Coordinates of N, CA and C in Angstrom, one line a residue:
Chain A
E1 N -82.4 221.3 -98.9 CA -82.2 221.9 -97.3 C -83.2 220.8 -96.9
A2 N -82.6 219.7 -95.5 CA -83.6 219.2 -94.7 C -84.9 220.2 -93.7
Q3 N -86.0 219.8 -93.9 CA -87.1 220.7 -93.6 C -88.3 220.4 -93.2
V4 N -89.1 220.9 -92.3 CA -90.5 220.4 -92.5 C -91.0 221.5 -92.9
T5 N -92.0 221.4 -93.9 CA -92.7 222.7 -94.4 C -94.5 222.3 -94.2
Q6 N -94.7 223.6 -93.8 CA -95.8 223.6 -93.0 C -96.7 224.7 -93.7
N7 N -97.9 224.4 -94.4 CA -98.8 225.6 -94.6 C -100.3 225.6 -94.4
P8 N -100.6 226.7 -94.4 CA -100.4 227.9 -94.4 C -99.8 228.5 -93.0
R9 N -98.9 229.6 -92.9 CA -98.0 230.3 -91.6 C -99.6 230.6 -91.0
Y10 N -100.6 231.6 -91.4 CA -101.3 232.4 -90.9 C -103.2 231.8 -91.8
L11 N -103.4 231.9 -90.6 CA -105.1 231.3 -91.4 C -106.2 232.1 -90.2
I12 N -106.8 232.4 -90.9 CA -108.2 233.0 -90.3 C -109.6 232.5 -90.6
T13 N -110.4 231.6 -90.0 CA -111.5 231.0 -90.6 C -112.8 231.6 -89.8
V14 N -113.8 230.6 -90.3 CA -115.0 230.8 -89.2 C -115.5 229.8 -88.8
T15 N -116.3 229.7 -88.0 CA -116.6 228.7 -87.2 C -117.4 227.8 -88.2
G16 N -117.2 226.3 -88.0 CA -117.6 225.5 -89.0 C -117.1 225.4 -90.2
K17 N -116.3 226.1 -90.7 CA -115.7 226.0 -92.1 C -114.7 224.7 -91.8
K18 N -114.3 223.7 -92.9 CA -113.6 223.1 -92.6 C -112.3 223.5 -93.5
L19 N -111.0 223.1 -92.6 CA -109.8 223.7 -93.3 C -108.4 222.1 -93.2
T20 N -107.7 222.4 -93.8 CA -106.9 221.4 -94.1 C -105.2 222.4 -93.5
V21 N -104.3 221.9 -92.8 CA -103.2 222.5 -92.6 C -102.4 221.4 -93.1
T22 N -101.4 221.5 -94.2 CA -100.8 220.7 -94.9 C -99.2 220.4 -94.2
C23 N -98.6 219.5 -94.1 CA -97.3 219.4 -93.5 C -96.0 218.5 -94.2
S24 N -95.4 218.6 -95.0 CA -94.4 217.8 -95.5 C -93.0 217.5 -95.2
Q25 N -92.4 216.6 -95.2 CA -90.9 216.4 -94.6 C -90.1 215.9 -96.0
N26 N -88.8 216.3 -96.0 CA -87.9 215.7 -97.1 C -87.2 215.0 -96.5
M27 N -87.1 214.5 -95.5 CA -85.7 213.8 -94.6 C -85.9 212.1 -94.6
N28 N -86.9 211.9 -95.1 CA -87.3 210.8 -94.8 C -87.5 210.3 -93.6
H29 N -88.3 211.3 -92.6 CA -88.4 210.3 -91.8 C -89.5 209.7 -91.4
E30 N -89.8 208.7 -90.5 CA -90.8 208.0 -90.2 C -91.9 208.2 -89.3
Y31 N -91.3 209.2 -88.2 CA -92.4 209.4 -87.4 C -92.7 210.9 -87.7
M32 N -93.7 211.1 -88.0 CA -94.7 212.5 -87.8 C -95.5 213.1 -87.0
S33 N -95.3 214.3 -86.5 CA -96.8 214.5 -85.5 C -97.0 215.9 -85.9
W34 N -98.2 216.1 -84.8 CA -98.6 217.9 -84.7 C -99.0 217.8 -83.6
Y35 N -98.7 219.1 -83.1 CA -99.0 219.7 -81.5 C -99.9 221.1 -81.8
R36 N -99.9 221.4 -80.4 CA -100.5 222.8 -80.8 C -100.2 223.3 -79.3
Q37 N -99.8 224.7 -79.6 CA -99.0 225.3 -78.3 C -100.1 226.9 -77.7
D38 N -100.2 226.4 -76.8 CA -101.1 227.6 -76.0 C -100.3 228.2 -74.7
P39 N -100.8 229.5 -74.6 CA -100.0 230.2 -73.5 C -99.9 229.4 -72.3
G40 N -99.0 229.3 -72.0 CA -99.0 228.4 -70.2 C -98.9 227.1 -70.5
L41 N -99.4 226.6 -71.4 CA -99.6 225.1 -71.5 C -98.4 224.4 -72.1
G42 N -97.7 225.2 -72.7 CA -96.4 224.5 -73.4 C -97.0 223.8 -74.9
L43 N -96.4 223.3 -75.6 CA -96.9 221.9 -76.8 C -98.0 221.3 -76.4
R44 N -98.9 220.7 -76.8 CA -99.8 219.7 -76.4 C -99.7 218.6 -77.9
Q45 N -99.5 217.6 -77.7 CA -99.8 216.5 -78.6 C -101.0 216.3 -79.4
I46 N -101.2 216.7 -80.6 CA -102.7 216.3 -81.2 C -103.0 214.8 -81.8
Y47 N -101.8 214.8 -82.8 CA -101.7 212.9 -83.2 C -100.5 213.1 -83.7
Y48 N -99.8 211.4 -83.8 CA -99.1 210.9 -84.3 C -98.9 210.0 -85.5
S49 N -97.9 209.8 -86.2 CA -97.5 208.7 -86.8 C -96.4 208.1 -87.1
M50 N -96.4 206.8 -87.0 CA -95.1 206.3 -86.8 C -94.7 206.2 -87.8
N51 N -95.3 205.5 -88.6 CA -95.3 205.4 -90.2 C -96.7 205.4 -91.2
V52 N -96.2 205.2 -92.5 CA -96.8 205.3 -93.6 C -98.5 204.5 -93.1
E53 N -99.8 205.0 -92.8 CA -101.2 204.3 -92.8 C -101.2 204.0 -91.1
V54 N -100.5 204.7 -90.6 CA -100.1 204.1 -88.7 C -100.2 205.6 -87.9
T55 N -101.4 205.5 -87.7 CA -101.6 207.0 -86.9 C -102.2 206.5 -85.5
D56 N -102.4 207.7 -84.4 CA -102.9 207.7 -83.5 C -102.8 208.8 -82.5
K57 N -103.5 209.0 -81.4 CA -104.2 210.0 -81.0 C -103.1 210.6 -79.8
G58 N -103.1 211.5 -79.8 CA -102.3 212.1 -78.8 C -102.9 212.3 -77.7
D59 N -102.7 213.7 -76.7 CA -103.0 214.5 -75.7 C -104.5 215.2 -75.8
V60 N -104.4 215.5 -77.2 CA -105.8 216.6 -77.2 C -106.3 216.5 -78.3
P61 N -106.8 214.9 -78.7 CA -106.9 214.7 -80.4 C -108.5 214.9 -80.8
E62 N -109.4 215.6 -79.7 CA -111.0 215.9 -80.2 C -111.1 217.0 -81.1
G63 N -111.7 216.9 -82.2 CA -112.0 217.9 -83.2 C -110.8 218.0 -84.3
Y64 N -110.0 216.8 -84.3 CA -108.9 216.8 -85.5 C -108.7 215.6 -85.8
K65 N -108.0 215.6 -87.5 CA -108.1 214.2 -88.0 C -106.5 214.3 -88.5
V66 N -106.2 213.3 -89.3 CA -105.1 213.0 -89.8 C -105.3 212.4 -90.7
S67 N -104.1 212.3 -91.5 CA -104.1 210.9 -92.4 C -102.3 210.8 -92.8
R68 N -102.1 209.8 -93.1 CA -100.5 209.1 -93.6 C -100.5 208.2 -94.9
K69 N -101.2 208.8 -95.8 CA -101.1 208.0 -97.1 C -99.4 207.7 -97.7
E70 N -98.6 209.1 -97.6 CA -97.2 209.1 -98.2 C -96.6 209.2 -96.8
K71 N -95.3 208.8 -97.0 CA -94.7 209.2 -96.0 C -93.9 210.6 -95.6
R72 N -94.0 211.2 -96.5 CA -93.8 212.8 -96.6 C -94.8 213.5 -96.0
N73 N -95.7 213.4 -96.3 CA -96.8 213.8 -95.8 C -98.0 213.7 -94.8
F74 N -98.2 214.7 -94.0 CA -98.9 214.5 -92.9 C -100.1 215.4 -92.2
P75 N -101.2 215.7 -93.5 CA -102.0 216.8 -93.4 C -102.7 217.0 -92.0
L76 N -103.0 217.9 -91.5 CA -104.1 218.0 -90.1 C -105.5 218.2 -90.7
I77 N -106.3 217.9 -90.3 CA -107.7 218.5 -91.2 C -108.8 218.9 -89.5
L78 N -108.9 219.8 -89.8 CA -110.2 220.4 -88.6 C -111.7 220.3 -89.7
E79 N -112.5 219.3 -89.3 CA -113.8 218.9 -90.0 C -114.7 220.1 -89.9
S80 N -114.8 220.8 -88.7 CA -115.5 221.9 -88.2 C -114.7 222.7 -86.9
P81 N -114.2 223.4 -87.4 CA -113.3 223.9 -86.4 C -114.2 225.2 -85.4
S82 N -113.7 225.0 -83.9 CA -114.4 226.0 -83.2 C -113.7 227.2 -82.3
P83 N -114.1 228.3 -82.1 CA -112.7 229.0 -81.6 C -111.5 228.4 -80.8
N84 N -112.3 227.6 -79.8 CA -111.4 227.0 -78.4 C -109.9 226.0 -79.6
Q85 N -110.1 226.3 -80.7 CA -109.0 225.5 -81.5 C -108.1 226.7 -82.0
T86 N -108.3 227.9 -82.0 CA -107.5 229.1 -82.0 C -106.1 228.6 -81.2
S87 N -105.3 228.5 -82.5 CA -103.7 228.4 -81.6 C -102.9 228.1 -82.2
L88 N -101.7 228.3 -82.4 CA -100.2 227.9 -82.6 C -100.1 226.6 -82.9
Y89 N -100.1 226.3 -84.1 CA -99.9 224.6 -84.7 C -98.6 224.2 -85.3
F90 N -98.1 222.9 -84.9 CA -96.7 222.8 -85.0 C -97.0 221.7 -85.9
C91 N -96.6 221.0 -86.9 CA -95.7 219.9 -87.6 C -94.3 219.5 -87.0
A92 N -94.2 218.4 -86.6 CA -92.5 217.7 -86.5 C -92.9 216.4 -86.9
S93 N -91.4 216.3 -87.2 CA -91.1 214.9 -87.5 C -89.6 214.5 -86.7
S94 N -89.3 212.9 -86.8 CA -88.2 212.6 -86.4 C -87.9 211.5 -87.2
L95 N -86.5 210.9 -86.7 CA -86.1 209.9 -88.4 C -86.9 208.4 -87.7
S96 N -87.2 208.4 -86.0 CA -87.8 207.0 -85.7 C -87.9 207.5 -84.1
Q97 N -89.4 206.8 -83.8 CA -89.7 207.4 -82.6 C -89.2 206.5 -81.4
G98 N -88.7 205.3 -82.2 CA -88.2 204.2 -81.3 C -86.7 204.8 -81.0
L99 N -85.8 205.7 -81.4 CA -84.9 206.1 -81.2 C -84.6 207.5 -79.9
I100 N -84.7 207.0 -78.8 CA -84.7 207.9 -77.8 C -84.1 209.3 -78.0
N101 N -83.0 209.2 -78.7 CA -82.3 210.7 -78.9 C -82.7 211.4 -80.2
S102 N -83.5 210.7 -80.9 CA -84.1 211.4 -82.4 C -84.7 212.5 -82.0
P103 N -84.1 214.0 -82.2 CA -84.4 215.0 -81.4 C -86.3 215.5 -82.9
L104 N -86.9 215.7 -82.5 CA -87.9 216.3 -83.3 C -87.8 217.6 -84.0
H105 N -87.7 217.6 -85.2 CA -87.5 218.6 -86.4 C -88.9 219.1 -86.5
F106 N -89.2 220.5 -86.4 CA -90.7 221.2 -86.2 C -90.5 222.3 -87.6
G107 N -91.8 222.3 -88.1 CA -92.5 223.3 -89.4 C -92.2 224.9 -88.3
N108 N -92.3 225.4 -89.0 CA -92.6 226.7 -89.0 C -93.9 227.2 -88.1
G109 N -94.8 226.4 -87.9 CA -95.8 226.6 -87.5 C -97.2 227.7 -88.2
T110 N -98.2 227.4 -87.8 CA -99.3 228.2 -88.3 C -100.1 228.6 -87.4
R111 N -100.4 229.4 -87.4 CA -101.1 230.1 -86.5 C -102.7 230.7 -86.7
L112 N -103.4 230.0 -86.2 CA -104.9 229.6 -86.3 C -105.4 230.6 -85.6
T113 N -106.9 231.2 -86.9 CA -107.9 232.0 -85.9 C -109.0 231.7 -86.3
V114 N -109.6 231.1 -85.3 CA -111.5 230.5 -85.9 C -112.0 231.7 -85.1
T115 N -112.8 232.4 -85.7 CA -114.2 233.3 -85.1 C -115.6 232.6 -85.4
Chain B
A1 N -97.2 208.6 -65.7 CA -96.8 209.3 -66.8 C -95.8 210.5 -66.8
Q2 N -95.5 211.0 -67.5 CA -94.2 211.6 -67.6 C -94.5 213.0 -67.4
K3 N -94.0 213.7 -66.7 CA -94.2 215.4 -66.5 C -92.9 216.4 -66.4
I4 N -92.9 217.1 -67.4 CA -91.8 218.2 -67.1 C -92.3 219.7 -66.4
T5 N -91.7 220.2 -65.5 CA -91.9 221.3 -65.1 C -90.6 222.0 -65.1
Q6 N -91.7 223.6 -65.5 CA -90.6 224.7 -65.8 C -90.5 225.8 -64.6
T7 N -90.2 226.2 -63.4 CA -90.9 226.8 -62.6 C -90.5 228.4 -62.9
Q8 N -90.0 228.8 -64.3 CA -89.5 230.1 -64.4 C -90.4 230.5 -65.6
P9 N -91.3 231.4 -65.4 CA -92.4 231.9 -66.5 C -91.5 232.7 -67.5
G10 N -90.2 234.1 -66.6 CA -89.6 234.8 -67.0 C -88.4 235.1 -66.6
M11 N -87.4 235.1 -67.1 CA -86.0 235.2 -66.7 C -85.4 236.6 -67.4
F12 N -84.6 237.4 -66.4 CA -84.0 238.3 -67.5 C -82.6 237.8 -67.3
V13 N -81.1 238.6 -67.9 CA -80.0 238.2 -68.1 C -79.3 239.8 -68.7
Q14 N -78.3 239.8 -68.2 CA -77.6 241.1 -68.4 C -76.5 240.3 -69.8
E15 N -76.4 240.6 -70.9 CA -75.6 240.5 -72.1 C -74.4 240.3 -71.4
K16 N -73.9 239.0 -72.0 CA -72.5 238.4 -71.6 C -72.4 238.0 -70.4
E17 N -73.5 237.9 -69.9 CA -73.0 237.0 -68.3 C -74.1 235.5 -68.5
A18 N -74.0 234.6 -67.8 CA -74.2 233.6 -67.8 C -75.9 233.5 -67.5
V19 N -76.4 232.4 -67.8 CA -78.0 232.5 -67.0 C -78.7 231.0 -67.1
T20 N -79.2 230.6 -66.0 CA -79.3 228.8 -65.9 C -81.0 228.9 -66.0
L21 N -81.6 228.1 -66.7 CA -82.9 228.1 -67.3 C -83.4 226.7 -66.3
D22 N -84.2 226.3 -65.3 CA -84.6 225.4 -64.7 C -85.5 224.6 -65.2
C23 N -85.3 222.9 -65.4 CA -85.8 222.1 -65.6 C -86.2 220.7 -64.7
T24 N -87.2 220.6 -64.3 CA -87.1 219.2 -63.4 C -88.4 218.2 -64.2
Y25 N -88.2 217.1 -63.9 CA -89.1 216.0 -64.6 C -89.3 215.1 -63.6
D26 N -90.2 214.5 -64.2 CA -90.9 213.2 -63.3 C -91.3 211.9 -64.0
T27 N -90.5 211.1 -64.1 CA -90.8 210.0 -64.5 C -90.1 208.7 -63.7
S28 N -91.1 207.3 -63.9 CA -90.4 206.4 -63.2 C -89.7 205.0 -64.0
D29 N -89.4 205.8 -65.4 CA -88.7 205.0 -66.2 C -87.5 205.0 -66.1
Q30 N -86.4 204.0 -66.5 CA -84.5 204.5 -66.4 C -84.5 205.0 -67.4
S31 N -84.9 204.6 -68.5 CA -84.0 204.7 -69.6 C -85.0 206.6 -70.6
Y32 N -84.4 207.6 -70.5 CA -85.3 208.7 -71.2 C -84.2 209.3 -71.7
G33 N -84.7 210.4 -72.8 CA -83.9 211.6 -73.0 C -84.5 213.1 -72.7
L34 N -83.9 214.0 -72.7 CA -84.0 215.2 -72.0 C -83.6 216.0 -73.3
F35 N -84.3 217.2 -73.7 CA -84.3 217.7 -74.8 C -84.2 219.5 -74.6
W36 N -83.8 220.5 -74.9 CA -84.0 221.7 -74.9 C -84.3 222.1 -76.2
Y37 N -85.4 223.1 -76.3 CA -85.7 223.6 -78.1 C -86.0 225.4 -77.5
K38 N -85.6 225.7 -78.4 CA -85.3 227.4 -78.1 C -86.9 228.1 -79.2
Q39 N -87.4 228.8 -78.6 CA -88.1 229.6 -79.9 C -88.6 231.2 -79.8
P40 N -87.5 231.2 -80.9 CA -87.4 232.6 -80.9 C -89.1 233.7 -81.1
S41 N -89.3 234.8 -81.2 CA -90.3 235.6 -81.3 C -90.9 235.4 -82.8
S42 N -89.9 234.5 -83.7 CA -90.4 234.3 -85.2 C -91.5 233.5 -85.4
G43 N -91.0 232.4 -84.1 CA -92.2 231.0 -83.5 C -91.6 230.1 -83.8
E44 N -90.4 229.9 -84.4 CA -90.1 228.8 -85.1 C -89.3 227.7 -84.2
M45 N -89.3 226.3 -84.0 CA -88.9 225.7 -82.7 C -87.6 225.1 -83.4
I46 N -86.4 225.7 -82.3 CA -85.2 225.0 -82.7 C -84.4 224.3 -81.9
F47 N -84.3 222.8 -81.8 CA -83.2 222.4 -81.2 C -82.3 222.7 -80.9
L48 N -81.8 222.7 -79.4 CA -80.6 223.0 -78.7 C -79.5 222.0 -78.4
I49 N -80.3 221.1 -77.5 CA -79.2 220.3 -76.8 C -79.9 219.0 -76.6
Y50 N -79.0 217.8 -76.1 CA -79.8 216.4 -75.7 C -78.7 216.0 -74.7
Q51 N -79.8 215.1 -73.7 CA -78.8 214.5 -72.4 C -79.8 213.3 -72.3
G52 N -79.0 212.1 -72.6 CA -79.7 210.9 -72.1 C -79.3 210.6 -70.8
S53 N -80.4 209.7 -70.3 CA -80.5 209.3 -68.7 C -79.2 208.4 -68.7
Y54 N -78.6 207.8 -69.4 CA -77.5 207.1 -69.0 C -75.8 207.9 -69.3
D55 N -76.2 209.0 -70.1 CA -74.9 209.7 -70.2 C -74.4 210.1 -68.7
E56 N -72.9 209.6 -69.2 CA -72.3 210.4 -67.6 C -72.0 211.9 -67.7
Q57 N -71.5 212.2 -69.0 CA -71.2 213.2 -69.0 C -72.1 214.5 -69.3
N58 N -72.2 215.7 -68.9 CA -73.2 216.8 -69.4 C -72.8 217.0 -70.6
A59 N -74.0 217.3 -70.9 CA -74.2 217.5 -72.6 C -73.5 218.7 -72.9
T60 N -72.9 219.3 -73.7 CA -72.6 220.7 -74.1 C -72.7 220.8 -75.9
E61 N -73.2 222.0 -76.4 CA -73.1 222.4 -77.6 C -72.7 223.7 -77.3
G62 N -71.8 224.2 -77.9 CA -71.4 225.5 -78.1 C -71.4 226.3 -76.7
R63 N -72.1 227.4 -76.4 CA -72.6 228.0 -75.1 C -73.9 227.4 -74.4
Y64 N -74.2 226.2 -75.0 CA -75.1 225.4 -74.3 C -74.5 224.5 -73.8
S65 N -75.2 224.1 -72.4 CA -74.8 223.3 -71.8 C -75.9 222.6 -70.6
L66 N -75.7 221.6 -70.7 CA -77.0 220.8 -69.7 C -76.3 220.3 -68.3
N67 N -77.0 221.1 -67.3 CA -76.6 220.5 -66.1 C -77.4 219.6 -65.3
F68 N -76.8 218.2 -65.8 CA -78.0 217.1 -65.6 C -77.3 216.3 -64.1
Q69 N -78.7 216.6 -63.5 CA -78.8 216.1 -61.7 C -79.9 214.8 -61.7
K70 N -79.3 213.8 -62.0 CA -80.3 212.7 -62.3 C -81.2 212.2 -60.7
A71 N -80.2 212.5 -59.7 CA -80.9 212.2 -58.5 C -82.0 213.2 -58.1
R72 N -81.8 214.5 -58.5 CA -82.9 215.3 -58.1 C -83.4 215.4 -59.5
K73 N -83.6 214.9 -60.5 CA -84.6 214.8 -61.6 C -84.3 216.0 -62.3
S74 N -83.0 216.8 -62.4 CA -83.0 218.3 -62.8 C -82.0 218.0 -64.0
A75 N -82.7 219.0 -65.1 CA -81.9 219.3 -66.4 C -81.9 220.4 -66.8
N76 N -81.3 221.4 -66.2 CA -81.3 222.8 -66.5 C -80.2 223.2 -67.9
L77 N -80.6 224.3 -68.3 CA -79.8 224.5 -69.2 C -79.2 225.9 -68.7
V78 N -78.0 225.8 -69.6 CA -76.7 227.1 -69.0 C -76.9 228.0 -70.2
I79 N -76.9 228.9 -70.5 CA -76.3 229.5 -71.5 C -75.0 230.5 -71.1
S80 N -74.0 230.7 -71.5 CA -73.0 231.2 -71.3 C -72.8 232.3 -72.2
A81 N -72.3 233.5 -71.8 CA -71.8 234.4 -72.5 C -73.3 235.1 -73.6
S82 N -74.4 235.6 -72.4 CA -75.7 235.8 -73.3 C -75.3 236.7 -74.0
Q83 N -76.1 236.6 -75.4 CA -76.3 237.4 -76.5 C -77.9 238.1 -76.4
L84 N -78.1 239.1 -77.0 CA -79.1 239.4 -77.3 C -80.4 238.9 -78.2
G85 N -79.5 237.8 -79.2 CA -80.2 236.8 -80.2 C -80.5 235.7 -79.0
D86 N -80.5 235.6 -78.3 CA -80.8 234.6 -77.2 C -82.0 234.9 -76.8
S87 N -82.9 235.9 -76.9 CA -83.7 236.1 -75.8 C -85.1 235.3 -76.8
A88 N -85.6 234.7 -75.8 CA -86.3 233.8 -76.8 C -87.3 232.8 -75.5
M89 N -87.9 231.8 -75.9 CA -88.9 231.1 -75.2 C -88.4 230.1 -75.1
Y90 N -87.9 229.3 -73.8 CA -86.8 227.9 -73.9 C -88.1 226.7 -73.3
F91 N -87.7 225.9 -73.9 CA -88.6 224.5 -73.9 C -88.0 223.3 -73.6
C92 N -88.2 222.8 -72.1 CA -87.7 222.1 -71.8 C -88.3 220.3 -72.3
A93 N -88.3 219.5 -72.5 CA -88.9 218.3 -73.1 C -88.3 216.7 -72.6
M94 N -89.1 215.9 -72.6 CA -88.5 214.6 -72.3 C -89.1 213.6 -73.2
R95 N -88.5 212.4 -73.4 CA -88.8 211.0 -73.9 C -88.3 210.0 -73.1
V96 N -89.6 209.3 -72.5 CA -89.0 208.1 -72.4 C -89.0 206.9 -73.3
L97 N -88.2 205.7 -72.4 CA -88.3 204.4 -73.4 C -89.0 203.5 -72.5
T98 N -90.0 202.9 -72.8 CA -90.3 201.7 -72.0 C -89.7 200.8 -72.2
R99 N -89.9 199.9 -71.0 CA -89.2 198.4 -70.8 C -89.5 197.6 -72.3
S100 N -91.1 197.5 -72.9 CA -90.9 197.6 -74.0 C -90.4 197.7 -75.3
G101 N -89.1 198.9 -75.3 CA -88.7 199.2 -76.2 C -89.2 200.2 -77.2
S102 N -90.5 200.8 -76.6 CA -91.1 201.7 -77.7 C -91.0 203.0 -76.7
A103 N -90.7 204.1 -77.5 CA -90.2 205.5 -77.1 C -91.6 206.4 -77.0
R104 N -91.7 206.6 -75.8 CA -93.2 207.5 -75.7 C -93.1 209.0 -76.2
Q105 N -94.3 209.4 -76.8 CA -93.8 210.8 -77.1 C -93.2 212.0 -76.2
L106 N -92.9 212.9 -77.1 CA -91.9 214.3 -76.5 C -92.8 214.7 -75.4
T107 N -92.5 215.1 -74.1 CA -94.0 216.0 -73.3 C -93.0 217.2 -73.0
F108 N -93.3 218.2 -73.3 CA -93.0 219.6 -73.0 C -93.2 220.1 -72.0
G109 N -92.2 221.3 -71.0 CA -92.7 221.9 -70.1 C -93.1 223.1 -70.8
S110 N -93.5 224.0 -69.9 CA -94.7 225.2 -70.2 C -94.1 226.4 -70.6
G111 N -92.6 226.2 -70.5 CA -91.5 227.4 -70.9 C -91.2 228.0 -70.2
T112 N -89.9 228.7 -70.3 CA -89.3 230.2 -70.1 C -89.3 231.0 -70.8
Q113 N -89.8 232.0 -70.7 CA -89.5 233.1 -71.8 C -87.9 234.1 -70.8
L114 N -87.0 233.9 -71.7 CA -85.7 234.6 -71.5 C -85.4 235.9 -72.4
T115 N -85.0 236.9 -71.7 CA -84.9 238.3 -72.1 C -83.6 238.6 -71.7
V116 N -82.8 238.8 -72.8 CA -81.5 239.4 -72.6 C -81.0 241.2 -72.6
L117 N -80.4 241.3 -71.8 CA -80.7 242.8 -71.2 C -79.5 243.7 -72.1
P118 N -79.4 244.8 -73.0 CA -78.0 245.5 -73.2 C -77.4 245.9 -72.2

């Protein structure tokens, strides 16, 4: 089944404790992206990757890191999480960012709470 | 920069009736695509329908149709014959294609929470 898989679904952590949210897609998509969703703000892009070893900042990149060493994986790293990073996070992928009609396929989300 | 506006934070509709969710957009680019996503209470994001800026016909996918009015810069989602399972948050999103041929990121509106009443 074609899908984007992100783990974990739920994560509670404390301020400053490094964490990684994994994301993997099995559709051979070039483009991958991370979003955070907060009430009243919709989805905001954190980082994106056009292809392997190519990553770039989205609208809200501060406090996050990503890497794209393989086409299928795009982990999100919080080196020193803070309470304002408490949010619902989505990983997404699409065939190509250059195709305007290419929809994003989303993972099931990771609900992160930082205390 | 592009912007998506969804002015209805919440909407109610009676089961089996049709409902329109509003979406207006702002961009100076000529080539763009408009998407609608559904997010049920379980949290996943489900792609519903797509409309290209040069498409002459309104997009339809089953009970979903997109009322595209280019001059007014609106791309409203119409759900016909509402079902209880349609209760969810709905997001409108846009991607533009720049003159250089690269596509910008997908920009989302703030969403509309639809509740279908039995």
